[in-house]
Amino acid sequence: MISYSTAKTLLFTLGPLVLPKLLSMLMTIRTQAKTSPVPKRPTPPQVRTALNLLFVTAVIALISTLGFFAPENIFKATQSRLQTPQEVLWSRVSAIRPNNTLTETDEALRTRMHSLDGRLLYLTYGPSVTAECPFCNSDDPLSFLWYAIPSILVPHLLNFVVLGLASSTSVAGKEGRRIRLVAVTLGILAAIIEIYAFGSYDFKLNARAIYTEDYVHFYWAMRTLRGIGIAVMDIFLAGLLWAMSTNRIFVNLPNPAERIESVARMLESARGKLGAVGIVRNVVLRDETCRKTADDYWRREGAVMRDIMDEREVVDGVRTALESGRISVVSLEEEAKKYADGIVVPTGPVPMAL
């Protein structure tokens, strides 16, 4: 396992090289999000389902790190040292058991922990592996690792199932596919890192500890780190999925076919609305009552506008705007002509007057 001094050296060596590149990448992503032609959008309903699934999983992973759910550590429970004599240690254990009777697991542990190496392996792999492994031997520490691998992988496999569901099209829609590679990679890396940590850890480190406070309860520490790591990973993936699905980062521009289809739908919708307006207008013009109401409205509108334009304040304001150059009649006429030419497109040659 990597020591603190080695990790510190790597951090001080690689930090100045990696940190500027990481900040530059974050600034690039932020700039692209601000200048993206695709507007931000609300979280899609299917993505909300995936986010809730990842959040619940992260909460369960954090709850699993609580001491209430951790298996018992007999050295902590009895305040014993690794060098405590065998009879003294198990008399203390029996004292905290119902009816002062050792359980079957206690008896199995008692058989395996008669030596110092057995006790050191207990702190490394926990009570379940130490008591239940049928082929493990303290003379072959790797045998404990082979037996422990399935129990190490179970939480990762369960989380892997959750990541698969959260990144599937049936749960998260098409947005889930965009984080699937990242989710699979992180899930596999988490399992590999934990197995590597168990395999590379020197289980004899605790033999040099003088005080019980100096003991490294490796199994229980890794159990806590595993829960925290899974929670952090799921929260990170949930944040990534949310940001990508709402077009905040890594905006996925639609391909030309999708753009053409979107424009065609918009044009078809506009055409339908214009057709509806035409139908309403025909109904109004054909109905005598509606036509009279419309005519009365426009007569009143014309009279009101004439009264407004004849007011002294309006006349003075228009004259001031024309004299100061804020309003150019020529530019207004040109804009009106361009607007009219854009609406009325000639369909053929205009016949010349004789």
PDB file of N, CA, C and O in Angstrom, residues 89-113:
ATOM      1  N   LEU A  89      -7.730 -13.100  26.246  1.00  0.00           N
ATOM      2  CA  LEU A  89      -8.513 -12.469  25.168  1.00  0.00           C
ATOM      3  C   LEU A  89      -9.898 -13.093  25.069  1.00  0.00           C
ATOM      4  O   LEU A  89     -10.911 -12.372  25.050  1.00  0.00           O
ATOM      5  N   TRP A  90      -9.972 -14.415  25.034  1.00  0.00           N
ATOM      6  CA  TRP A  90     -11.276 -15.042  24.816  1.00  0.00           C
ATOM      7  C   TRP A  90     -12.121 -15.097  26.075  1.00  0.00           C
ATOM      8  O   TRP A  90     -13.352 -15.219  25.978  1.00  0.00           O
ATOM      9  N   SER A  91     -11.508 -14.973  27.226  1.00  0.00           N
ATOM     10  CA  SER A  91     -12.324 -14.817  28.435  1.00  0.00           C
ATOM     11  C   SER A  91     -12.996 -13.451  28.434  1.00  0.00           C
ATOM     12  O   SER A  91     -14.149 -13.310  28.878  1.00  0.00           O
ATOM     13  N   ARG A  92     -12.297 -12.451  27.927  1.00  0.00           N
ATOM     14  CA  ARG A  92     -12.905 -11.121  27.788  1.00  0.00           C
ATOM     15  C   ARG A  92     -14.032 -11.140  26.751  1.00  0.00           C
ATOM     16  O   ARG A  92     -15.076 -10.501  26.935  1.00  0.00           O
ATOM     17  N   VAL A  93     -13.808 -11.868  25.644  1.00  0.00           N
ATOM     18  CA  VAL A  93     -14.851 -11.965  24.619  1.00  0.00           C
ATOM     19  C   VAL A  93     -16.075 -12.678  25.185  1.00  0.00           C
ATOM     20  O   VAL A  93     -17.223 -12.235  24.974  1.00  0.00           O
ATOM     21  N   SER A  94     -15.877 -13.763  25.918  1.00  0.00           N
ATOM     22  CA  SER A  94     -17.021 -14.485  26.483  1.00  0.00           C
ATOM     23  C   SER A  94     -17.766 -13.651  27.509  1.00  0.00           C
ATOM     24  O   SER A  94     -18.978 -13.816  27.708  1.00  0.00           O
ATOM     25  N   ALA A  95     -17.053 -12.706  28.122  1.00  0.00           N
ATOM     26  CA  ALA A  95     -17.698 -11.859  29.122  1.00  0.00           C
ATOM     27  C   ALA A  95     -18.707 -10.904  28.502  1.00  0.00           C
ATOM     28  O   ALA A  95     -19.636 -10.460  29.188  1.00  0.00           O
ATOM     29  N   ILE A  96     -18.541 -10.586  27.228  1.00  0.00           N
ATOM     30  CA  ILE A  96     -19.479  -9.653  26.576  1.00  0.00           C
ATOM     31  C   ILE A  96     -20.520 -10.401  25.739  1.00  0.00           C
ATOM     32  O   ILE A  96     -21.312  -9.773  25.039  1.00  0.00           O
ATOM     33  N   ARG A  97     -20.523 -11.747  25.817  1.00  0.00           N
ATOM     34  CA  ARG A  97     -21.505 -12.542  25.092  1.00  0.00           C
ATOM     35  C   ARG A  97     -22.659 -12.923  26.018  1.00  0.00           C
ATOM     36  O   ARG A  97     -22.479 -12.991  27.241  1.00  0.00           O
ATOM     37  N   PRO A  98     -23.824 -13.172  25.462  1.00  0.00           N
ATOM     38  CA  PRO A  98     -24.949 -13.620  26.296  1.00  0.00           C
ATOM     39  C   PRO A  98     -24.616 -14.933  27.011  1.00  0.00           C
ATOM     40  O   PRO A  98     -24.058 -15.865  26.401  1.00  0.00           O
ATOM     41  N   ASN A  99     -24.911 -14.987  28.255  1.00  0.00           N
ATOM     42  CA  ASN A  99     -24.657 -16.174  29.092  1.00  0.00           C
ATOM     43  C   ASN A  99     -23.182 -16.539  29.151  1.00  0.00           C
ATOM     44  O   ASN A  99     -22.830 -17.693  29.465  1.00  0.00           O
ATOM     45  N   ASN A 100     -22.311 -15.570  28.831  1.00  0.00           N
ATOM     46  CA  ASN A 100     -20.859 -15.798  28.870  1.00  0.00           C
ATOM     47  C   ASN A 100     -20.432 -17.007  28.038  1.00  0.00           C
ATOM     48  O   ASN A 100     -19.527 -17.770  28.410  1.00  0.00           O
ATOM     49  N   THR A 101     -21.108 -17.185  26.900  1.00  0.00           N
ATOM     50  CA  THR A 101     -20.837 -18.333  26.035  1.00  0.00           C
ATOM     51  C   THR A 101     -20.379 -17.853  24.662  1.00  0.00           C
ATOM     52  O   THR A 101     -21.042 -17.002  24.037  1.00  0.00           O
ATOM     53  N   LEU A 102     -19.281 -18.392  24.189  1.00  0.00           N
ATOM     54  CA  LEU A 102     -18.763 -18.023  22.871  1.00  0.00           C
ATOM     55  C   LEU A 102     -19.665 -18.588  21.777  1.00  0.00           C
ATOM     56  O   LEU A 102     -20.194 -19.700  21.890  1.00  0.00           O
ATOM     57  N   THR A 103     -19.819 -17.842  20.728  1.00  0.00           N
ATOM     58  CA  THR A 103     -20.609 -18.299  19.584  1.00  0.00           C
ATOM     59  C   THR A 103     -19.765 -19.188  18.685  1.00  0.00           C
ATOM     60  O   THR A 103     -18.554 -19.351  18.891  1.00  0.00           O
ATOM     61  N   GLU A 104     -20.420 -19.772  17.644  1.00  0.00           N
ATOM     62  CA  GLU A 104     -19.679 -20.620  16.698  1.00  0.00           C
ATOM     63  C   GLU A 104     -18.624 -19.807  15.969  1.00  0.00           C
ATOM     64  O   GLU A 104     -17.517 -20.296  15.700  1.00  0.00           O
ATOM     65  N   THR A 105     -18.954 -18.550  15.620  1.00  0.00           N
ATOM     66  CA  THR A 105     -17.974 -17.688  14.961  1.00  0.00           C
ATOM     67  C   THR A 105     -16.795 -17.413  15.881  1.00  0.00           C
ATOM     68  O   THR A 105     -15.640 -17.411  15.447  1.00  0.00           O
ATOM     69  N   ASP A 106     -17.083 -17.182  17.152  1.00  0.00           N
ATOM     70  CA  ASP A 106     -15.999 -16.962  18.126  1.00  0.00           C
ATOM     71  C   ASP A 106     -15.089 -18.177  18.215  1.00  0.00           C
ATOM     72  O   ASP A 106     -13.851 -18.032  18.277  1.00  0.00           O
ATOM     73  N   GLU A 107     -15.665 -19.357  18.194  1.00  0.00           N
ATOM     74  CA  GLU A 107     -14.846 -20.567  18.280  1.00  0.00           C
ATOM     75  C   GLU A 107     -13.962 -20.711  17.040  1.00  0.00           C
ATOM     76  O   GLU A 107     -12.796 -21.108  17.132  1.00  0.00           O
ATOM     77  N   ALA A 108     -14.529 -20.389  15.871  1.00  0.00           N
ATOM     78  CA  ALA A 108     -13.734 -20.463  14.643  1.00  0.00           C
ATOM     79  C   ALA A 108     -12.602 -19.443  14.669  1.00  0.00           C
ATOM     80  O   ALA A 108     -11.464 -19.736  14.274  1.00  0.00           O
ATOM     81  N   LEU A 109     -12.901 -18.238  15.161  1.00  0.00           N
ATOM     82  CA  LEU A 109     -11.865 -17.220  15.262  1.00  0.00           C
ATOM     83  C   LEU A 109     -10.802 -17.619  16.280  1.00  0.00           C
ATOM     84  O   LEU A 109      -9.603 -17.355  16.084  1.00  0.00           O
ATOM     85  N   ARG A 110     -11.226 -18.222  17.347  1.00  0.00           N
ATOM     86  CA  ARG A 110     -10.274 -18.638  18.392  1.00  0.00           C
ATOM     87  C   ARG A 110      -9.247 -19.623  17.830  1.00  0.00           C
ATOM     88  O   ARG A 110      -8.062 -19.586  18.171  1.00  0.00           O
ATOM     89  N   THR A 111      -9.731 -20.499  16.921  1.00  0.00           N
ATOM     90  CA  THR A 111      -8.823 -21.471  16.315  1.00  0.00           C
ATOM     91  C   THR A 111      -7.818 -20.790  15.386  1.00  0.00           C
ATOM     92  O   THR A 111      -6.633 -21.168  15.355  1.00  0.00           O
ATOM     93  N   ARG A 112      -8.299 -19.763  14.647  1.00  0.00           N
ATOM     94  CA  ARG A 112      -7.433 -19.109  13.675  1.00  0.00           C
ATOM     95  C   ARG A 112      -6.512 -18.068  14.310  1.00  0.00           C
ATOM     96  O   ARG A 112      -5.460 -17.752  13.755  1.00  0.00           O
ATOM     97  N   MET A 113      -6.904 -17.496  15.432  1.00  0.00           N
ATOM     98  CA  MET A 113      -6.173 -16.374  15.997  1.00  0.00           C
ATOM     99  C   MET A 113      -5.275 -16.766  17.171  1.00  0.00           C
ATOM    100  O   MET A 113      -5.014 -15.972  18.066  1.00  0.00           O
TER     101      MET A 113
END
